[in-house]
Amino acid sequence: MPTGDGKHKNLLLGFDKPSDYGKNTLYAAQTIGRTAGRIAKVQADHVLELNHELIPSGNFLDVTNTPYDFRGGQNLSSAISQNDGFDGAWVVNSKAGEAIVILTDEESGDQLRIFSERQGVVIYMMNSLEDGVYFARDNGLVGKA
């Protein structure tokens, strides 16, 4: 989305809260846009261990000294490059009134804060587009990740 200064913020945010799911509803937030110059902070001490099909084993893995440690904030581009992307479930330290995920634009200081009292957040960040894969929003033109 263009801003008054002609720059594009590239943010799409959506929420899912079907009322018929009852009290166990999971809420989904999605952002799409550039990762350069963005800092991610995730309030989580553990991620779920996943098997080769990305199915959780039930074991918690400590994020300390791993690419999955976003507690102090990490540059997204750097983290994605070091780990070849992310596709996992963080076990969050959720507290009422505190954000579990914070995305910050280093240039503007703008932030997206996600609040939840749920115990987990699934995060997917791809490293690059495969040849021949295009975003639908670009009408088949080459997409930029």
PDB file of N, CA, C and O in Angstrom, residues 119-145:
ATOM      1  N   GLN A 119      -1.255 -20.615  23.332  1.00  0.00           N
ATOM      2  CA  GLN A 119       0.075 -21.110  23.678  1.00  0.00           C
ATOM      3  C   GLN A 119       1.023 -21.208  22.495  1.00  0.00           C
ATOM      4  O   GLN A 119       2.195 -21.519  22.688  1.00  0.00           O
ATOM      5  N   GLY A 120       0.567 -20.977  21.280  1.00  0.00           N
ATOM      6  CA  GLY A 120       1.462 -21.153  20.150  1.00  0.00           C
ATOM      7  C   GLY A 120       1.169 -20.231  19.003  1.00  0.00           C
ATOM      8  O   GLY A 120       0.082 -19.680  18.879  1.00  0.00           O
ATOM      9  N   VAL A 121       2.196 -20.070  18.160  1.00  0.00           N
ATOM     10  CA  VAL A 121       2.048 -19.310  16.929  1.00  0.00           C
ATOM     11  C   VAL A 121       2.848 -20.044  15.854  1.00  0.00           C
ATOM     12  O   VAL A 121       3.974 -20.475  16.086  1.00  0.00           O
ATOM     13  N   VAL A 122       2.212 -20.239  14.710  1.00  0.00           N
ATOM     14  CA  VAL A 122       2.883 -20.872  13.580  1.00  0.00           C
ATOM     15  C   VAL A 122       3.394 -19.770  12.669  1.00  0.00           C
ATOM     16  O   VAL A 122       2.651 -18.860  12.309  1.00  0.00           O
ATOM     17  N   ILE A 123       4.672 -19.870  12.314  1.00  0.00           N
ATOM     18  CA  ILE A 123       5.296 -18.849  11.483  1.00  0.00           C
ATOM     19  C   ILE A 123       5.918 -19.528  10.269  1.00  0.00           C
ATOM     20  O   ILE A 123       6.663 -20.492  10.401  1.00  0.00           O
ATOM     21  N   TYR A 124       5.595 -19.004   9.098  1.00  0.00           N
ATOM     22  CA  TYR A 124       6.187 -19.483   7.852  1.00  0.00           C
ATOM     23  C   TYR A 124       6.831 -18.305   7.157  1.00  0.00           C
ATOM     24  O   TYR A 124       6.179 -17.284   6.932  1.00  0.00           O
ATOM     25  N   MET A 125       8.108 -18.416   6.865  1.00  0.00           N
ATOM     26  CA  MET A 125       8.841 -17.390   6.126  1.00  0.00           C
ATOM     27  C   MET A 125       9.708 -18.108   5.101  1.00  0.00           C
ATOM     28  O   MET A 125      10.577 -18.887   5.463  1.00  0.00           O
ATOM     29  N   MET A 126       9.452 -17.850   3.827  1.00  0.00           N
ATOM     30  CA  MET A 126      10.230 -18.543   2.798  1.00  0.00           C
ATOM     31  C   MET A 126      11.498 -17.764   2.482  1.00  0.00           C
ATOM     32  O   MET A 126      11.567 -16.553   2.637  1.00  0.00           O
ATOM     33  N   ASN A 127      12.503 -18.505   2.022  1.00  0.00           N
ATOM     34  CA  ASN A 127      13.782 -17.908   1.676  1.00  0.00           C
ATOM     35  C   ASN A 127      13.721 -17.271   0.298  1.00  0.00           C
ATOM     36  O   ASN A 127      14.174 -16.161   0.097  1.00  0.00           O
ATOM     37  N   SER A 128      13.168 -17.977  -0.671  1.00  0.00           N
ATOM     38  CA  SER A 128      13.084 -17.447  -2.034  1.00  0.00           C
ATOM     39  C   SER A 128      11.980 -18.175  -2.787  1.00  0.00           C
ATOM     40  O   SER A 128      11.492 -19.205  -2.354  1.00  0.00           O
ATOM     41  N   LEU A 129      11.627 -17.618  -3.922  1.00  0.00           N
ATOM     42  CA  LEU A 129      10.630 -18.252  -4.778  1.00  0.00           C
ATOM     43  C   LEU A 129      11.306 -19.270  -5.672  1.00  0.00           C
ATOM     44  O   LEU A 129      12.385 -19.030  -6.203  1.00  0.00           O
ATOM     45  N   GLU A 130      10.657 -20.414  -5.835  1.00  0.00           N
ATOM     46  CA  GLU A 130      11.153 -21.409  -6.780  1.00  0.00           C
ATOM     47  C   GLU A 130      10.903 -20.896  -8.194  1.00  0.00           C
ATOM     48  O   GLU A 130       9.974 -20.126  -8.443  1.00  0.00           O
ATOM     49  N   ASP A 131      11.731 -21.341  -9.153  1.00  0.00           N
ATOM     50  CA  ASP A 131      11.522 -20.966 -10.545  1.00  0.00           C
ATOM     51  C   ASP A 131      10.122 -21.363 -10.983  1.00  0.00           C
ATOM     52  O   ASP A 131       9.652 -22.465 -10.684  1.00  0.00           O
ATOM     53  N   GLY A 132       9.445 -20.452 -11.666  1.00  0.00           N
ATOM     54  CA  GLY A 132       8.117 -20.743 -12.178  1.00  0.00           C
ATOM     55  C   GLY A 132       6.991 -20.512 -11.188  1.00  0.00           C
ATOM     56  O   GLY A 132       5.835 -20.713 -11.520  1.00  0.00           O
ATOM     57  N   VAL A 133       7.302 -20.073  -9.952  1.00  0.00           N
ATOM     58  CA  VAL A 133       6.272 -19.798  -8.956  1.00  0.00           C
ATOM     59  C   VAL A 133       6.052 -18.282  -8.914  1.00  0.00           C
ATOM     60  O   VAL A 133       6.996 -17.508  -8.786  1.00  0.00           O
ATOM     61  N   TYR A 134       4.790 -17.880  -9.039  1.00  0.00           N
ATOM     62  CA  TYR A 134       4.454 -16.459  -9.073  1.00  0.00           C
ATOM     63  C   TYR A 134       3.314 -16.175  -8.106  1.00  0.00           C
ATOM     64  O   TYR A 134       2.471 -17.033  -7.872  1.00  0.00           O
ATOM     65  N   PHE A 135       3.294 -14.972  -7.575  1.00  0.00           N
ATOM     66  CA  PHE A 135       2.186 -14.553  -6.725  1.00  0.00           C
ATOM     67  C   PHE A 135       0.965 -14.292  -7.592  1.00  0.00           C
ATOM     68  O   PHE A 135       1.045 -13.654  -8.635  1.00  0.00           O
ATOM     69  N   ALA A 136      -0.196 -14.757  -7.159  1.00  0.00           N
ATOM     70  CA  ALA A 136      -1.435 -14.545  -7.901  1.00  0.00           C
ATOM     71  C   ALA A 136      -1.747 -13.059  -8.024  1.00  0.00           C
ATOM     72  O   ALA A 136      -2.274 -12.619  -9.040  1.00  0.00           O
ATOM     73  N   ARG A 137      -1.392 -12.286  -7.009  1.00  0.00           N
ATOM     74  CA  ARG A 137      -1.710 -10.854  -7.036  1.00  0.00           C
ATOM     75  C   ARG A 137      -0.987 -10.111  -8.155  1.00  0.00           C
ATOM     76  O   ARG A 137      -1.348  -9.006  -8.514  1.00  0.00           O
ATOM     77  N   ASP A 138       0.098 -10.740  -8.710  1.00  0.00           N
ATOM     78  CA  ASP A 138       0.872 -10.103  -9.776  1.00  0.00           C
ATOM     79  C   ASP A 138       0.405 -10.528 -11.167  1.00  0.00           C
ATOM     80  O   ASP A 138       1.068 -10.245 -12.159  1.00  0.00           O
ATOM     81  N   ASN A 139      -0.734 -11.219 -11.228  1.00  0.00           N
ATOM     82  CA  ASN A 139      -1.315 -11.660 -12.492  1.00  0.00           C
ATOM     83  C   ASN A 139      -0.318 -12.435 -13.357  1.00  0.00           C
ATOM     84  O   ASN A 139      -0.239 -12.228 -14.567  1.00  0.00           O
ATOM     85  N   GLY A 140       0.464 -13.314 -12.729  1.00  0.00           N
ATOM     86  CA  GLY A 140       1.396 -14.157 -13.471  1.00  0.00           C
ATOM     87  C   GLY A 140       2.734 -13.513 -13.748  1.00  0.00           C
ATOM     88  O   GLY A 140       3.600 -14.114 -14.379  1.00  0.00           O
ATOM     89  N   LEU A 141       2.942 -12.272 -13.302  1.00  0.00           N
ATOM     90  CA  LEU A 141       4.231 -11.620 -13.490  1.00  0.00           C
ATOM     91  C   LEU A 141       5.197 -12.120 -12.433  1.00  0.00           C
ATOM     92  O   LEU A 141       4.802 -12.667 -11.416  1.00  0.00           O
ATOM     93  N   VAL A 142       6.463 -11.924 -12.633  1.00  0.00           N
ATOM     94  CA  VAL A 142       7.459 -12.372 -11.670  1.00  0.00           C
ATOM     95  C   VAL A 142       7.224 -11.672 -10.341  1.00  0.00           C
ATOM     96  O   VAL A 142       7.145 -10.447 -10.266  1.00  0.00           O
ATOM     97  N   GLY A 143       7.055 -12.466  -9.271  1.00  0.00           N
ATOM     98  CA  GLY A 143       6.829 -11.917  -7.941  1.00  0.00           C
ATOM     99  C   GLY A 143       8.128 -11.609  -7.242  1.00  0.00           C
ATOM    100  O   GLY A 143       9.161 -12.194  -7.533  1.00  0.00           O
ATOM    101  N   LYS A 144       8.098 -10.698  -6.348  1.00  0.00           N
ATOM    102  CA  LYS A 144       9.260 -10.332  -5.546  1.00  0.00           C
ATOM    103  C   LYS A 144       8.964 -10.685  -4.108  1.00  0.00           C
ATOM    104  O   LYS A 144       8.004 -10.226  -3.542  1.00  0.00           O
ATOM    105  N   ALA A 145       9.799 -11.541  -3.528  1.00  0.00           N
ATOM    106  CA  ALA A 145       9.597 -11.945  -2.140  1.00  0.00           C
ATOM    107  C   ALA A 145      10.120 -10.885  -1.209  1.00  0.00           C
ATOM    108  O   ALA A 145      10.965 -10.116  -1.541  1.00  0.00           O
TER     109      ALA A 145
END
